[in-house]
Short mmCIF file of C-alpha atoms in Angstrom, two decimals:
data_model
loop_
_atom_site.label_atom_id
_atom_site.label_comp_id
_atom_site.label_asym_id
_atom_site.label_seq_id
_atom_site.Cartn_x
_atom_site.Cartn_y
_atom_site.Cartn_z
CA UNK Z 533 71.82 -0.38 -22.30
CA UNK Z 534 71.89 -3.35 -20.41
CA UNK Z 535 70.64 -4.86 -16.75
CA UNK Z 536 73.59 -7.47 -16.59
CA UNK Z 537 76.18 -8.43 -18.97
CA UNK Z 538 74.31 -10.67 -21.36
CA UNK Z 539 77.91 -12.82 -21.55
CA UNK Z 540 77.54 -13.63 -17.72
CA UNK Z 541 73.71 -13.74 -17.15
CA UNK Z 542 72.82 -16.93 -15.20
CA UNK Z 543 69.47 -17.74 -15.65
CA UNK Z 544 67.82 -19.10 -12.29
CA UNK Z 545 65.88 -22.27 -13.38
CA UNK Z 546 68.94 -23.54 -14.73
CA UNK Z 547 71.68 -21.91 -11.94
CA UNK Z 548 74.23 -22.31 -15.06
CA UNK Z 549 74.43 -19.45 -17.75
CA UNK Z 550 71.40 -19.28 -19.35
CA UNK Z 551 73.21 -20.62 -23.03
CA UNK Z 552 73.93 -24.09 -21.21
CA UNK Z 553 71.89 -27.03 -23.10
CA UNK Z 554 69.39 -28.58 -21.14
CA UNK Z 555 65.56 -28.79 -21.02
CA UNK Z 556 64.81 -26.52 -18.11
CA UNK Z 557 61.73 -26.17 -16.24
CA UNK Z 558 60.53 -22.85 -15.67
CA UNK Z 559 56.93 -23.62 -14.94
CA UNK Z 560 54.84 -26.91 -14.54
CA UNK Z 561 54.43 -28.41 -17.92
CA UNK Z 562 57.11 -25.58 -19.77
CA UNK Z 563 60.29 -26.02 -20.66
CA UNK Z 564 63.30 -23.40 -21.44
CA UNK Z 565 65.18 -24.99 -24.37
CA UNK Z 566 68.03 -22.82 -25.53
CA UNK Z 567 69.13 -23.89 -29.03
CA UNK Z 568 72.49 -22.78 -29.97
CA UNK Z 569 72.79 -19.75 -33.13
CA UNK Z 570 75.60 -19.58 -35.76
CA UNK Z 571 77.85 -16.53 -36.30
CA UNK Z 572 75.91 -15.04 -33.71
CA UNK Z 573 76.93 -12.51 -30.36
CA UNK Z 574 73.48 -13.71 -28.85
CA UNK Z 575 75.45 -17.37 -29.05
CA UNK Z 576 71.34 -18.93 -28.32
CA UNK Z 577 67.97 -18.72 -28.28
CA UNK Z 578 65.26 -19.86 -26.14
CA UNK Z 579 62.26 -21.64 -27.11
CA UNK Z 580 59.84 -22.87 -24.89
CA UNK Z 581 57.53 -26.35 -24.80
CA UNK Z 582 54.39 -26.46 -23.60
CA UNK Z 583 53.49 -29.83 -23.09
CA UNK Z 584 50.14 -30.61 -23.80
CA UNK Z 585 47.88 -33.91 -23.59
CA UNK Z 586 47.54 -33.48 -27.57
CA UNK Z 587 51.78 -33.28 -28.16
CA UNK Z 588 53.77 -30.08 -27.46
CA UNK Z 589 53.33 -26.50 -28.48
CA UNK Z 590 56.51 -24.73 -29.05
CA UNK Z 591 56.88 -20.96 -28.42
CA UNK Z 592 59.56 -20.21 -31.49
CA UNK Z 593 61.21 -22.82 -33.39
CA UNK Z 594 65.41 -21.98 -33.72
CA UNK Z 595 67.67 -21.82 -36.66
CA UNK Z 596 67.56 -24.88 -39.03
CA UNK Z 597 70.71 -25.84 -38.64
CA UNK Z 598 71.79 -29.32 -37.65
CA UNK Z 599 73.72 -28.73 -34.70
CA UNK Z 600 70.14 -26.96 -33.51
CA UNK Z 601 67.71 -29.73 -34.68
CA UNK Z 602 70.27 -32.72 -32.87
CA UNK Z 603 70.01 -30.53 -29.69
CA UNK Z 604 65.92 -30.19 -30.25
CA UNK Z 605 65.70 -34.20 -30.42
CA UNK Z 606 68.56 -34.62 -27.29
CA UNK Z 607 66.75 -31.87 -25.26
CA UNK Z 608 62.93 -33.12 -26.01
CA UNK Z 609 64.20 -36.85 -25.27
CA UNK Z 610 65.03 -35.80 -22.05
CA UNK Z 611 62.04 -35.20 -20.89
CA UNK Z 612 60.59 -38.38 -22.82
CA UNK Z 613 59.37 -36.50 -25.90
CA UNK Z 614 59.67 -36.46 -29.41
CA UNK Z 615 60.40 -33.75 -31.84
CA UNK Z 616 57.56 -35.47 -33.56
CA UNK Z 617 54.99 -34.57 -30.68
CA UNK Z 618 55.48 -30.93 -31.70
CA UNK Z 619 52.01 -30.39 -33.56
CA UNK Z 620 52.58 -26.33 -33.24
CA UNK Z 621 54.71 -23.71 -33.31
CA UNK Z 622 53.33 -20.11 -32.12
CA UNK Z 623 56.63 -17.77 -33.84
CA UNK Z 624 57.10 -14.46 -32.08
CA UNK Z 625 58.72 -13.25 -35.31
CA UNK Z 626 60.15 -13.79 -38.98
CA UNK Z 627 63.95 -13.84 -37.99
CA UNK Z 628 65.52 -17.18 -39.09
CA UNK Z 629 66.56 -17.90 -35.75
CA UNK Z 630 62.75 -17.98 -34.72
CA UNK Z 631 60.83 -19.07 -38.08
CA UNK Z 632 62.93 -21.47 -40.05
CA UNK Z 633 63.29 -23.87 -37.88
CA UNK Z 634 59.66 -24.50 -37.12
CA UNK Z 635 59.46 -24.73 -41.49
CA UNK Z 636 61.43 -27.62 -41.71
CA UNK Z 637 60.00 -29.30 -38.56
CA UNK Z 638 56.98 -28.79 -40.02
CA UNK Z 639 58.31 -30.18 -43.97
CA UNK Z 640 58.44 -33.57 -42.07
CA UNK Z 641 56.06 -34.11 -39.15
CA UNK Z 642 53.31 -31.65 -40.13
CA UNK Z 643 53.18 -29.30 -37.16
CA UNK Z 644 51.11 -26.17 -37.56
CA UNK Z 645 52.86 -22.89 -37.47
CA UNK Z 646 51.77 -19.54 -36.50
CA UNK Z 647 53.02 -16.11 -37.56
CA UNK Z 648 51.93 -12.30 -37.23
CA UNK Z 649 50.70 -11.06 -40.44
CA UNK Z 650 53.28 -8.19 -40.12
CA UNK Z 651 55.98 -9.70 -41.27
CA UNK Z 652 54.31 -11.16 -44.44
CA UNK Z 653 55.90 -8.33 -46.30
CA UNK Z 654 59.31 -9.76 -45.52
CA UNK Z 655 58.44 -12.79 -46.48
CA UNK Z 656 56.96 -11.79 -49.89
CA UNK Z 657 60.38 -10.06 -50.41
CA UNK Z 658 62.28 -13.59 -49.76
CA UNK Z 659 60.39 -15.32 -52.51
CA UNK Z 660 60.46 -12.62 -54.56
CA UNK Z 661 64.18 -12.33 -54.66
CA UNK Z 662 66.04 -11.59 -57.94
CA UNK Z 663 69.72 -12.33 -57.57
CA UNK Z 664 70.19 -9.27 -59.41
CA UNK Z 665 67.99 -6.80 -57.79
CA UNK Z 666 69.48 -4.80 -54.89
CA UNK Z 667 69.53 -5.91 -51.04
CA UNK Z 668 66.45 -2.95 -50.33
CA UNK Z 669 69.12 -1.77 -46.93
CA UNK Z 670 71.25 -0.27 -49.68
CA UNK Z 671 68.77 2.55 -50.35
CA UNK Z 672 68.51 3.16 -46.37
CA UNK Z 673 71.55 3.18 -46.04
CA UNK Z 674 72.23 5.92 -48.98
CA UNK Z 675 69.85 7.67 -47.39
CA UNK Z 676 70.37 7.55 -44.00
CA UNK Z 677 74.05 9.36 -45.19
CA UNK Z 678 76.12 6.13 -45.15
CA UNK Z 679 77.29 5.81 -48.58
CA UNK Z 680 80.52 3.46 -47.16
CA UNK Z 681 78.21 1.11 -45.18
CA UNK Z 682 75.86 0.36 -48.59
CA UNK Z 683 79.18 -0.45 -49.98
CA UNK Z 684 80.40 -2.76 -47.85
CA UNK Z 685 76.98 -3.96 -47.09
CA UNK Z 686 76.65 -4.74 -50.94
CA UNK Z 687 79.40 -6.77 -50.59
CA UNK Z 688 78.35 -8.70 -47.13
CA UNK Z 689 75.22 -9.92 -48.89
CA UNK Z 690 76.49 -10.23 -52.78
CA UNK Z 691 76.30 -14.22 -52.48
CA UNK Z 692 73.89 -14.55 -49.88
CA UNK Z 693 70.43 -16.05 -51.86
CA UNK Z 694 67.40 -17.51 -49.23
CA UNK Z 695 67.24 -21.25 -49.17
CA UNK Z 696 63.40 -20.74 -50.00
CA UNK Z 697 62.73 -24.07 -48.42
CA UNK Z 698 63.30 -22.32 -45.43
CA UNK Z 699 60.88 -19.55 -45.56
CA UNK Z 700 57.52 -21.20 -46.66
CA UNK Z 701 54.56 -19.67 -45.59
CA UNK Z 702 52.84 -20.12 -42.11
CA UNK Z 703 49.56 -22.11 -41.78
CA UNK Z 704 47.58 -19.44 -39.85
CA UNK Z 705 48.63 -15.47 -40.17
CA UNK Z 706 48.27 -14.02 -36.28
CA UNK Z 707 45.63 -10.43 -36.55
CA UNK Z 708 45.45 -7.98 -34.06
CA UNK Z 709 45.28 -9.12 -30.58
CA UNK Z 710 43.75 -12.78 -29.86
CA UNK Z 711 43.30 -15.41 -27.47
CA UNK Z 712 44.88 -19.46 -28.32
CA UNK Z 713 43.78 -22.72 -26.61
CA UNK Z 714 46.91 -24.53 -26.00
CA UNK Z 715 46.03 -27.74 -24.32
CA UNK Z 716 44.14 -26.83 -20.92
CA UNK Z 717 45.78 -23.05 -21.33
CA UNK Z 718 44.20 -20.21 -22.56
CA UNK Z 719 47.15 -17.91 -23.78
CA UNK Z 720 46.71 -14.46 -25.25
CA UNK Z 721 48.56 -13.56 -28.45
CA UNK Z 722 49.75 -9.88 -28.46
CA UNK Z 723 50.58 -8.24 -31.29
CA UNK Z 724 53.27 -5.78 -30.40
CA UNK Z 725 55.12 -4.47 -33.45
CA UNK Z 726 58.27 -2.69 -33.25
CA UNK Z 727 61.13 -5.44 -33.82
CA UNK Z 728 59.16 -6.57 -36.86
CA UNK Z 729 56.00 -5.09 -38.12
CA UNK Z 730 54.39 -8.90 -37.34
CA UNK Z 731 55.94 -9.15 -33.68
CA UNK Z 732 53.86 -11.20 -31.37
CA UNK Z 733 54.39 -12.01 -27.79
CA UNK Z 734 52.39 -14.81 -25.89
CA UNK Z 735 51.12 -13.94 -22.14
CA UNK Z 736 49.46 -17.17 -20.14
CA UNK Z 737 48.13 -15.08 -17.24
CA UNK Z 738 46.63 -18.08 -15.03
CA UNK Z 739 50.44 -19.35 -15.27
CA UNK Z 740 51.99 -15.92 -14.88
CA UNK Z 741 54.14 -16.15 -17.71
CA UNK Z 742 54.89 -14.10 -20.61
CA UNK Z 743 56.67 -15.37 -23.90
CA UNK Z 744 58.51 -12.23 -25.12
CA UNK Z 745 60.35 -13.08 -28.22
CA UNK Z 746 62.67 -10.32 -29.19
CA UNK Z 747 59.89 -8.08 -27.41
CA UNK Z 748 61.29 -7.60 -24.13
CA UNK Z 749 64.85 -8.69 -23.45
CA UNK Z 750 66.14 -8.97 -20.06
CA UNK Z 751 69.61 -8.24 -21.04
CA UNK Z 752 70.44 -6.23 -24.11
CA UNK Z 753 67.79 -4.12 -26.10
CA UNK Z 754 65.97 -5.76 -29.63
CA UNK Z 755 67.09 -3.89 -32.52
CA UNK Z 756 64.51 -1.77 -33.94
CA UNK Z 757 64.55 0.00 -37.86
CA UNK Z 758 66.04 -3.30 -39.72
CA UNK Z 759 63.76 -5.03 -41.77
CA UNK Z 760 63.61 -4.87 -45.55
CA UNK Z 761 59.92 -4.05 -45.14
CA UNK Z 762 60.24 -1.12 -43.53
CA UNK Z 763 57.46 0.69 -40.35
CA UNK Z 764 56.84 4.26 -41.21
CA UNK Z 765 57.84 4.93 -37.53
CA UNK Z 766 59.32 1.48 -35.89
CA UNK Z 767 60.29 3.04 -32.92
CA UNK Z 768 57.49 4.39 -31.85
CA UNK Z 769 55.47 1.33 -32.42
CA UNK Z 770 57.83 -0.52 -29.77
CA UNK Z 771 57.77 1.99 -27.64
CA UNK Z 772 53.87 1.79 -27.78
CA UNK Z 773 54.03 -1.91 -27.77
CA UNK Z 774 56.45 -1.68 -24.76
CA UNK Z 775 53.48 0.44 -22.99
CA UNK Z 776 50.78 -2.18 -24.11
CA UNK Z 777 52.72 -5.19 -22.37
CA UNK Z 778 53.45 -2.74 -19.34
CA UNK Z 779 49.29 -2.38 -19.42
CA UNK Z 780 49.25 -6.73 -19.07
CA UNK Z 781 49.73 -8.30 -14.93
CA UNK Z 782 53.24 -8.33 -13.92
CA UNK Z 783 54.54 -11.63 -15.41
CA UNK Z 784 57.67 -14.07 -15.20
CA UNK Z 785 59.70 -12.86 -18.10
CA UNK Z 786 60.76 -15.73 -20.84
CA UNK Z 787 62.96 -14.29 -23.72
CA UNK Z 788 64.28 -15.58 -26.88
CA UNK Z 789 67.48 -14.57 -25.81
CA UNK Z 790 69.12 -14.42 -21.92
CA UNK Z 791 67.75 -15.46 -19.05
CA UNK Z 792 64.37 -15.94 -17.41
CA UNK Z 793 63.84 -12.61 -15.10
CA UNK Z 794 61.21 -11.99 -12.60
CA UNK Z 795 59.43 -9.09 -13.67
CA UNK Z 796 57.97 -7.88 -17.25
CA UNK Z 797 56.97 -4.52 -16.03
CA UNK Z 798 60.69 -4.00 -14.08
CA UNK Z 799 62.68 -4.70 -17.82
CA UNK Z 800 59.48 -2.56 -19.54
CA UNK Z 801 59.93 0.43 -17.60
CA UNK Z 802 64.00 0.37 -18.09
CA UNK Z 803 63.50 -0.40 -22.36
CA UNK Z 804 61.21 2.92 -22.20
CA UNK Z 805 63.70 5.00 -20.13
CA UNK Z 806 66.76 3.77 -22.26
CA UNK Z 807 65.06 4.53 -25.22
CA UNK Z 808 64.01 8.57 -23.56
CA UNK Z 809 67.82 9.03 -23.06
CA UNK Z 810 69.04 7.93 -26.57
CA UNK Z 811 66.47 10.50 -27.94
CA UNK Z 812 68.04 13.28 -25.77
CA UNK Z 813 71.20 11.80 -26.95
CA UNK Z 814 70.18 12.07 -30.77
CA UNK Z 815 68.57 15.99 -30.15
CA UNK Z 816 71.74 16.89 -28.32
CA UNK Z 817 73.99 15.34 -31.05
CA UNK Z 818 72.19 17.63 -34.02
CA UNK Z 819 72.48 20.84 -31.59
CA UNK Z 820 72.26 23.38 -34.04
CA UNK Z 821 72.74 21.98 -37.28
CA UNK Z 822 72.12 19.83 -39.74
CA UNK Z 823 73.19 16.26 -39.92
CA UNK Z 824 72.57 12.68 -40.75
CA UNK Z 825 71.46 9.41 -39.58
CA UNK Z 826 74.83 8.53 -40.40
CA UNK Z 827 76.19 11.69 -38.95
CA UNK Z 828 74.61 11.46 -35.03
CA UNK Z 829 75.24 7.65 -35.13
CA UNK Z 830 78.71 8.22 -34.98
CA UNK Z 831 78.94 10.32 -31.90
CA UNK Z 832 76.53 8.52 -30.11
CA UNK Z 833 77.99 5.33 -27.65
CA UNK Z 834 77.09 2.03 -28.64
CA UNK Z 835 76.83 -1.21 -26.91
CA UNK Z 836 77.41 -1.30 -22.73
CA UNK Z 837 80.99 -0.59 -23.71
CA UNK Z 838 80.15 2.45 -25.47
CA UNK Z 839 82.02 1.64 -28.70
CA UNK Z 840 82.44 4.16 -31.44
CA UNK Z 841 80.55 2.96 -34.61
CA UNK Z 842 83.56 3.13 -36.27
CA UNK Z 843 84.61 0.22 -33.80
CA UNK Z 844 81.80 -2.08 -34.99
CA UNK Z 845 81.78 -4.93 -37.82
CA UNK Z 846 79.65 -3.89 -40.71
CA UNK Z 847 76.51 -5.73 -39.60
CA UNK Z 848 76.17 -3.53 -36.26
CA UNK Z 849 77.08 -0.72 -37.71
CA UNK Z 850 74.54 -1.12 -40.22
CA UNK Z 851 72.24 -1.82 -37.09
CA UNK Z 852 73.10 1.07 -35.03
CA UNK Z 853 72.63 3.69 -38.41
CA UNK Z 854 69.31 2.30 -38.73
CA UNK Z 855 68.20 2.03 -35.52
CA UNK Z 856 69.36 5.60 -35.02
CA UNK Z 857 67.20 6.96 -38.59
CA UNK Z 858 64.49 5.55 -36.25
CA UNK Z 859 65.47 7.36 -33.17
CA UNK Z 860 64.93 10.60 -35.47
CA UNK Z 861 62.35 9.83 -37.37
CA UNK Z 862 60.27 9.69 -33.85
CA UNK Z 863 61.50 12.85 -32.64
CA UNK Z 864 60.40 14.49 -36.22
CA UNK Z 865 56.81 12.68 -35.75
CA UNK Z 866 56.90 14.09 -31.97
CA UNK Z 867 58.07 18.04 -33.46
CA UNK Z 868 61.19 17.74 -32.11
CA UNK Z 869 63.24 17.64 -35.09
CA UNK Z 870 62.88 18.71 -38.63
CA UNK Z 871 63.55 16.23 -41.72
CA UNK Z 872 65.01 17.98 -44.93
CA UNK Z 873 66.53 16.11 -48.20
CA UNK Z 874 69.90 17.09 -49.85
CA UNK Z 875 70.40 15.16 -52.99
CA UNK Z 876 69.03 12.03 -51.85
CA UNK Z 877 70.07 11.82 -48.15
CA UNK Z 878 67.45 12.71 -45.63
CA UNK Z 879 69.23 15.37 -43.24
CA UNK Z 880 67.65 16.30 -39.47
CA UNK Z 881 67.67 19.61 -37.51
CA UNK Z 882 66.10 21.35 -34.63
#
């Protein structure tokens, strides 16, 4: 589901689509700076600096990749700062187009960085990788019915080994719900799990701003069920983090990826009701038998286009199988569903 075509969205403290380049202001003293993503739909994210009399905090850090760290220095220049002011980087999330950027910042200039101690099990996994071990998605994916996607996923990820430099550990793990001095701000760090176990978004009430990571998109919805650490139930702790941020004042929406919108609680209440009809969708898929992850993901319509997931590259159709285990999985936890095993995969009925 989506509000506005994510391909067209114009963001409105920029008037341009929200990818352009540019340091854009979005409140006194905060800057939009969308850093460009490789091999990517999304095509950008956002981070956002918070200038500060001490240097600049940045929410997220991008993708260390050179094209992203020469558009960090241009951007920051252009508001007469240096990528060496940044003395800390609050990271929504693991995902290397959030966290590995703010690593190798760091590597050089010594800027502090900030993660939720959720996604430490992911990042254990990285430096505990064995090239010969198996990628842990190829069990889910056995599992979840989907013996051709493990295949090809096998061979998607055969010569893909972490740079390790990359993924070093944070300075300060984020726990439970807290509140961060950032220059004259006081900002409260939510922990709001569902994306990643460690999800965080950042909410400056005074300033009426919330910095939702993957949290809340305006545009398109985060995927939820993909991480090699895997939530016992991952969507229903969005959902209930989705309720939590509904519970915060109605804030200025700032997203990793699309454009700044007007109203957190507006995009809240539509994630929640997309979510309610993709559940109905996944109950009236089973009907009366017995099927799948696998199975219900491939009747069910994907993207605002409604492809077929036999239309979709292996990485979104690895997506959309998990994120639909997830779907079911909730509706078993709610009684909905039953959950049964034959020979290895998990199978759901009414």
């Amino acid at each position: 589901m989506t509000s506005t075509s994510t391909a067209k969205a114009i963001s409105p403290d920029s008037g341009t689509h929200w990818t352009e380049p540019g340091t854009w202001p979005v409140a006194p003293g905060v800057h939009r700076i969308p850093l460009p993503l490789p091999m990517d739909g999304l095509r950008a994210i956002n981070v956002y600096a918070i200038e500060t009399d001490d240097g600049l905090t940045l929410i997220d850090g991008g993708w260390a990749i050179e094209v992203s760290r020469t558009l960090l220095e241009k951007s920051l220049r252009d508001i007469g700062r240096d990528v060496r002011e940044i003395t800390r980087f609050l990271v929504t999330h693991v995902h290397r187009d959030h966290y590995t950027q703010a690593v190798t910042v760091r590597r050089e200039f010594g800027s502090h960085v900030s993660l939720g101690l959720g996604d430490k099990p992911t990042l254990d996994l990285i430096h505990a990788v064995d090239r010969d071990a198996e990628d842990p998605h190829i069990a889910m994916f056995l599992a979840a019915g989907a013996p051709a996607i493990a295949r090809e996923w096998g061979e998607f990820t055969r010569d893909s080994t972490p740079d390790l430099t990359m993924w070093d550990y944070p300075d300060t793990w984020l726990e439970s719900d807290l509140q961060l001095s950032v220059g004259d701000r006081t900002i409260d760090a939510v922990h709001t799990p569902g994306h990643t176990q460690g999800h965080y978004v950042f909410a400056d009430r005074p300033a009426g701003l919330l910095f939702a990571g993957d949290h809340v998109l305006p545009t398109i919805t985060p995927s939820i069920g993909f991480e090699p650490a895997l939530a016992e139930q991952p969507l229903g702790d969005f959902m209930a983090s989705l309720t939590k941020v509904r519970g915060l004042p109605d804030l200025t929406l700032l997203p990793a990826h699309g454009p700044v919108a007007p109203s957190s609680h507006a995009r809240v209440d539509e994630l929640l009701a997309h979510h309610e009809v993709r559940l109905d969708l996944c109950v009236a898929a089973i009907g009366d038998g017995s099927r799948s992850a696998y199975d219900v993901a491939s009747v069910l319509p994907w993207t605002r286009h409604e492809h077929k997931l036999a239309d979709l590259d292996v990485f979104n159709a690895a997506l959309a199988t998990l994120e639909t285990r997830a779907h079911l999985e909730l509706l078993v936890a709610r009684g909905s569903l039953t959950r049964g095993d034959d020979d290895g995969v998990v199978l759901y009925g009414a």
